[in-house]
Short mmCIF file of C-alpha atoms in Angstrom, two decimals:
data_model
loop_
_atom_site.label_atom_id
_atom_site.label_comp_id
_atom_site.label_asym_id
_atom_site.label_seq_id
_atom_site.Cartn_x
_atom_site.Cartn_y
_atom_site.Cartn_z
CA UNK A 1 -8.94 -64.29 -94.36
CA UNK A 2 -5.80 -64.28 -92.35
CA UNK A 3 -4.27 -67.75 -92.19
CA UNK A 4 -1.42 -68.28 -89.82
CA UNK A 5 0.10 -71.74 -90.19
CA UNK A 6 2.12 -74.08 -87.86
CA UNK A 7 4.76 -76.24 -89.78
CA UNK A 8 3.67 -79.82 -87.40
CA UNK A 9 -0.05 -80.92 -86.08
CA UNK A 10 1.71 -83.36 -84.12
CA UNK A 11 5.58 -83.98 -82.81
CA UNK A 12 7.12 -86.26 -81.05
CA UNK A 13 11.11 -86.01 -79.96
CA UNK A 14 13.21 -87.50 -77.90
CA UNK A 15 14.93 -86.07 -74.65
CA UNK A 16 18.05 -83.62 -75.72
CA UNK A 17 16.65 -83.23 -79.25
CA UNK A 18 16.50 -79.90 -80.69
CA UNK A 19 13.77 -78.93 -81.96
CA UNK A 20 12.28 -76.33 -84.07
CA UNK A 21 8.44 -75.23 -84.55
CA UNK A 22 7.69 -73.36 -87.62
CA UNK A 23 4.92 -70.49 -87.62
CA UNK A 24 3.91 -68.10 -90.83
CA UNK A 25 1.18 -65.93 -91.71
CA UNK A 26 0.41 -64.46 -94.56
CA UNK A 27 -1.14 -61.18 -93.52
CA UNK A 28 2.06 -58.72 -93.43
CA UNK A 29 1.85 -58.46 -89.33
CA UNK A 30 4.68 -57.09 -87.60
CA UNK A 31 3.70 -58.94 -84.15
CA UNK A 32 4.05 -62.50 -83.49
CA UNK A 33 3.79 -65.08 -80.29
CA UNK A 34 4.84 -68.32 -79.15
CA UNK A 35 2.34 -69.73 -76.20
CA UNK A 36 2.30 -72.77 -74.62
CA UNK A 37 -1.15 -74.07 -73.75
CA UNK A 38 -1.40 -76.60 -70.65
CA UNK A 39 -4.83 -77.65 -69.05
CA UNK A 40 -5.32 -75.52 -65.65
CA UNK A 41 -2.82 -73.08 -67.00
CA UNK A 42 -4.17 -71.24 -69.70
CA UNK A 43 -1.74 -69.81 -71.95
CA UNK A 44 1.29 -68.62 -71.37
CA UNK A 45 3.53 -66.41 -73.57
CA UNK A 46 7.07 -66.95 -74.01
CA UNK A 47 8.33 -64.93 -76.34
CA UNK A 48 7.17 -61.92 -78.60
CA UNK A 49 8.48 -60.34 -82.00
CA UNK A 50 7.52 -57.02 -83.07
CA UNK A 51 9.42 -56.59 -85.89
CA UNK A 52 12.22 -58.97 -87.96
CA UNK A 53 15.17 -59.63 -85.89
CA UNK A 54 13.41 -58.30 -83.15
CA UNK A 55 12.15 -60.41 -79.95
CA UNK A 56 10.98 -59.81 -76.39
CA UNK A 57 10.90 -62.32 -73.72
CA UNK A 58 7.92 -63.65 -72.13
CA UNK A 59 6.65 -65.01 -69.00
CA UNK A 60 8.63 -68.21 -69.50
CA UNK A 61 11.35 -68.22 -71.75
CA UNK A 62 13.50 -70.70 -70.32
CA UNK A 63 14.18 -73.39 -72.46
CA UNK A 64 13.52 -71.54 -75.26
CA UNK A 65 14.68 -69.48 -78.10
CA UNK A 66 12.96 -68.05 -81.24
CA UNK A 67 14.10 -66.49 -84.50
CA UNK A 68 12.47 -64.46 -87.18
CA UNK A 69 14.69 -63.53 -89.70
CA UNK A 70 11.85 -62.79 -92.45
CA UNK A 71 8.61 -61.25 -91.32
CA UNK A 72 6.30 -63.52 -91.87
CA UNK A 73 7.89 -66.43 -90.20
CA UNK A 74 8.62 -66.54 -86.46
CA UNK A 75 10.32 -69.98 -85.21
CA UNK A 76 10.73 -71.20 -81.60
CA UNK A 77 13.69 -73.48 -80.94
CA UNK A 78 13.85 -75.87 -77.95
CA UNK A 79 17.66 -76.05 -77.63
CA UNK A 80 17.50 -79.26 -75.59
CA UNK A 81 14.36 -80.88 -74.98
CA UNK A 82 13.21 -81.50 -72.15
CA UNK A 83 9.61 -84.20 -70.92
CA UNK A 84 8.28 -80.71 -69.37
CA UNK A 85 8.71 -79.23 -72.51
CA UNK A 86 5.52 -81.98 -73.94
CA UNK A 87 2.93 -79.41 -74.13
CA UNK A 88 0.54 -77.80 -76.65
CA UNK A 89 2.26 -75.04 -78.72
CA UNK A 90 0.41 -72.16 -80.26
CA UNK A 91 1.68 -69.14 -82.87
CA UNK A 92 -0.16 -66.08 -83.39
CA UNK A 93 0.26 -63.18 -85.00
CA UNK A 94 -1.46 -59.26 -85.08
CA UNK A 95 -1.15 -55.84 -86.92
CA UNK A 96 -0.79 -52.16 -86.08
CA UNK A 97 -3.37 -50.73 -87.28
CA UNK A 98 -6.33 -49.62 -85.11
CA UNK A 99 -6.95 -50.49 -81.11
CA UNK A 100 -7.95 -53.65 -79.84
CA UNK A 101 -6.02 -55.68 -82.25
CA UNK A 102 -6.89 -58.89 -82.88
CA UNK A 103 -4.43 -62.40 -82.30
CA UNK A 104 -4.99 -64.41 -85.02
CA UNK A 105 -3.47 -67.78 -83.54
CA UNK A 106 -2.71 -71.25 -85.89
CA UNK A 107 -4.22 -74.34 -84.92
CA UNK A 108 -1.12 -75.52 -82.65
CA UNK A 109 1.79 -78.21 -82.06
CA UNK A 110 1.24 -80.63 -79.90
CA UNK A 111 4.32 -81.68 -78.65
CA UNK A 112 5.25 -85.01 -77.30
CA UNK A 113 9.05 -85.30 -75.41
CA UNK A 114 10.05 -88.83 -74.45
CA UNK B 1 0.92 -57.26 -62.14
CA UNK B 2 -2.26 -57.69 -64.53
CA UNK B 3 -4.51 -60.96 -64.60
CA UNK B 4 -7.36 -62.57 -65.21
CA UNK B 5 -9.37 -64.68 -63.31
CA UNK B 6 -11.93 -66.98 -64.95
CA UNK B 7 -14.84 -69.43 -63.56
CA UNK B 8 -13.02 -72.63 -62.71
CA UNK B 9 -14.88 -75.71 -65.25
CA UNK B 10 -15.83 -77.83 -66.60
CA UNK B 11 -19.63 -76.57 -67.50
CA UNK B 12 -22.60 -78.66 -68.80
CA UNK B 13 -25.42 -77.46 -70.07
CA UNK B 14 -28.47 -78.86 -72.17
CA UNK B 15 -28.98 -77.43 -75.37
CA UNK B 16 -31.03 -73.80 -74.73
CA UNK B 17 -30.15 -73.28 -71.84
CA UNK B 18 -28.44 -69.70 -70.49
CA UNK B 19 -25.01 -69.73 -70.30
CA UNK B 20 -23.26 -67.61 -68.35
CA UNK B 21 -19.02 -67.72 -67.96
CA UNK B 22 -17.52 -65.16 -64.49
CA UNK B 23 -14.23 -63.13 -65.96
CA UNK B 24 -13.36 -60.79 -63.29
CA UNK B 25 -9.65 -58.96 -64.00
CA UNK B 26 -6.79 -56.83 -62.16
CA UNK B 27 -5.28 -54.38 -64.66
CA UNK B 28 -3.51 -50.83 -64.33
CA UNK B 29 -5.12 -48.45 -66.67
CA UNK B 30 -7.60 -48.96 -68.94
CA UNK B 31 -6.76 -52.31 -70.77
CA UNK B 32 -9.09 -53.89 -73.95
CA UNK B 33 -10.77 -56.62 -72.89
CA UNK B 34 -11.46 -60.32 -75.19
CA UNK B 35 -13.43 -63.64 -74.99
CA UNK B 36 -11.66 -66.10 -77.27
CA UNK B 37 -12.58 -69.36 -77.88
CA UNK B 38 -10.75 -72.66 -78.89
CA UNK B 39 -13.21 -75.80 -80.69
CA UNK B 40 -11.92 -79.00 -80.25
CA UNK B 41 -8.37 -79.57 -82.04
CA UNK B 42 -8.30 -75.90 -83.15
CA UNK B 43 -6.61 -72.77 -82.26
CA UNK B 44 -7.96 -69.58 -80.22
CA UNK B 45 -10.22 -67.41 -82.45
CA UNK B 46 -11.48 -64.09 -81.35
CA UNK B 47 -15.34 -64.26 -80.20
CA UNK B 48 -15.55 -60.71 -78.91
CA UNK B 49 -13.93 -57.94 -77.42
CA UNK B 50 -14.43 -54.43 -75.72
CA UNK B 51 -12.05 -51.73 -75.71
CA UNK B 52 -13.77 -48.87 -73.02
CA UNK B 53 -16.12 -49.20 -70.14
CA UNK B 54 -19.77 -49.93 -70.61
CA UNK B 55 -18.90 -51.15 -74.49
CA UNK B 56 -20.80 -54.58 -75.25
CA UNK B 57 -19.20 -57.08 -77.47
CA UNK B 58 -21.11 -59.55 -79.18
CA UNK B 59 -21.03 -62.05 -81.75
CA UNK B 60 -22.76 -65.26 -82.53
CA UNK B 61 -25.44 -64.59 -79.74
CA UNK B 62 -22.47 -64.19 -77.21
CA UNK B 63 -22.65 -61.44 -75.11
CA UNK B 64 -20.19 -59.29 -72.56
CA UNK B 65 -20.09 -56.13 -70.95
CA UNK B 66 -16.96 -54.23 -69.82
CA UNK B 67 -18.11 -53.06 -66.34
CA UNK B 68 -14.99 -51.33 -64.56
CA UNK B 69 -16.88 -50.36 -61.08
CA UNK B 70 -16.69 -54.37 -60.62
CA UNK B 71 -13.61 -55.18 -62.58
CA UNK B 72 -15.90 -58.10 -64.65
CA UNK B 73 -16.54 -58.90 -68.04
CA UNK B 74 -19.02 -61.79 -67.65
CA UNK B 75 -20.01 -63.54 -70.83
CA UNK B 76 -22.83 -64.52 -71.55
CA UNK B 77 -25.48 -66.35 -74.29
CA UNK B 78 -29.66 -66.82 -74.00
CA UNK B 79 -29.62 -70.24 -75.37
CA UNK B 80 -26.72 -72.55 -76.31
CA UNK B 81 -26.25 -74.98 -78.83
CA UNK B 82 -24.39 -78.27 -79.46
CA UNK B 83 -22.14 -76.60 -81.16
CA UNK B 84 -21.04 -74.17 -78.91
CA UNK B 85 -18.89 -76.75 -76.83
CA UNK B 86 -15.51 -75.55 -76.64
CA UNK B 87 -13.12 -73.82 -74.38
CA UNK B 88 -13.68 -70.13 -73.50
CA UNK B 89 -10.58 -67.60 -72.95
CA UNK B 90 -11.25 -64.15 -71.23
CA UNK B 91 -7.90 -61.83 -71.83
CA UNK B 92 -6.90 -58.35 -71.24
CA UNK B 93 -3.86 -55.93 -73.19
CA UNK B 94 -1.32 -55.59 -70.66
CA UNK B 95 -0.60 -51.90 -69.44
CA UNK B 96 1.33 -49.58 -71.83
CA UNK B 97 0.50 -49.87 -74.77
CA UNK B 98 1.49 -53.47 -75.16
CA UNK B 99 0.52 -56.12 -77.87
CA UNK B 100 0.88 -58.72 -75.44
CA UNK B 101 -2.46 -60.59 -73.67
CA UNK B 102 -2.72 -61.97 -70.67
CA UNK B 103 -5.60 -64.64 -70.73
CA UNK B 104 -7.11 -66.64 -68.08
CA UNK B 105 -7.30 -70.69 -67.72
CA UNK B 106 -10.09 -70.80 -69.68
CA UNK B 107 -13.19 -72.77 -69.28
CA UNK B 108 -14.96 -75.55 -70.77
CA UNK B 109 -18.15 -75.66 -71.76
CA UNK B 110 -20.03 -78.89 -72.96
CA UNK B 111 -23.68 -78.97 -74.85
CA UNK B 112 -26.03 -81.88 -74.53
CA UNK B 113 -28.51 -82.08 -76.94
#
């Protein structure tokens, strides 16, 4: 089974902090996401990898910065946060092969800013 | 640009009853279509998908149909359970070729026994 794991169930940070959120999977994919989930919003991507060293903004990237230096692990970085940064964060990963691919998505940060 | 649109909630239903969630989507070319769904304090996993027009997914009793004369891909289920509450996700590939989703605001469903 594909397992894609998130380094915090729960965070909580003050404002200014920075703050990093951890994300691997174990399944050799060369994709992986950052989302933020918010209730009446859906999700929202903000930023894509599709290879090591490689990244691709999303819809909302400000605030934000990610990293993946090895290919299993894609981190997103919250330089300074922010309270509107307290959200619900969620890391997910696909493959190459084949149409249609499947997300496989870890069971999420929440994120508390104070 | 491309985007979902999703039947606003919260739903309640009685156990066996028909369930029946509205995705309707605005997409350039021929995009894959998904139904994902999130239990409570979990991730998104896949429930179904459809890649062409006319293709059915299904899974679990879940239904959906990918019906590009009226842009929809309605799911559906003939008698849910308790355990079926949970928030639904209907999502698209964006144009080109892209990995990336674009997912609507979900919707979400509670079971009474």
């Amino acid at each position: 089974d594909v397992k894609v794991t998130q380094s915090s169930r729960y965070l909580v940070k003050r404002t200014g902090e920075k703050v990093f959120l951890e994300c691997v999977q174990d399944m050799d994919h060369e994709n992986m996401f950052w989302y933020r989930q918010d209730p009446g919003l859906g999700l929202r991507l903000i930023y894509f990898s599709y290879d090591v060293k490689m990244k691709e903004k999303g819809d909302i990237p400000e605030g934000y910065s990610v990293s993946r230096e090895k290919k299993e692990r894609f981190s997103l970085i919250l330089e300074s946060a922010s309270t509107n940064q307290t959200s619900m964060y969620l890391c997910a990963s696909t493959g190459t092969s084949g149409r249609a691919r499947t997300q496989y998505f870890g069971p999420g940060t929440r994120l508390t800013v104070l | 640009g491309d985007s979902v649109t999703q039947m606003e909630g919260p739903v309640t239903l009685s156990e066996e009853a028909f369930l029946t969630i509205n995705c309707t989507y605005t997409a350039t070319g021929y995009p894959s279509l998904f139904w994902y769904v999130q239990y409570p304090g979990e991730g998104l996993q896949l429930l179904l998908k459809a890649t062409k027009a006319d293709d059915k997914g299904s899974n679990k009793g879940f239904e959906a149909t990918y019906r590009k004369e009226t842009t929809s891909f309605h799911l559906e289920k003939g008698s849910v359970q308790v355990s079926d509450s949970a928030v639904y996700f209907c999502a698209l590939t964006r144009g080109g070729g892209s990995e990336k989703l674009v997912f609507g605001k979900g919707t979400k469903l509670t079971v009474n026994p």
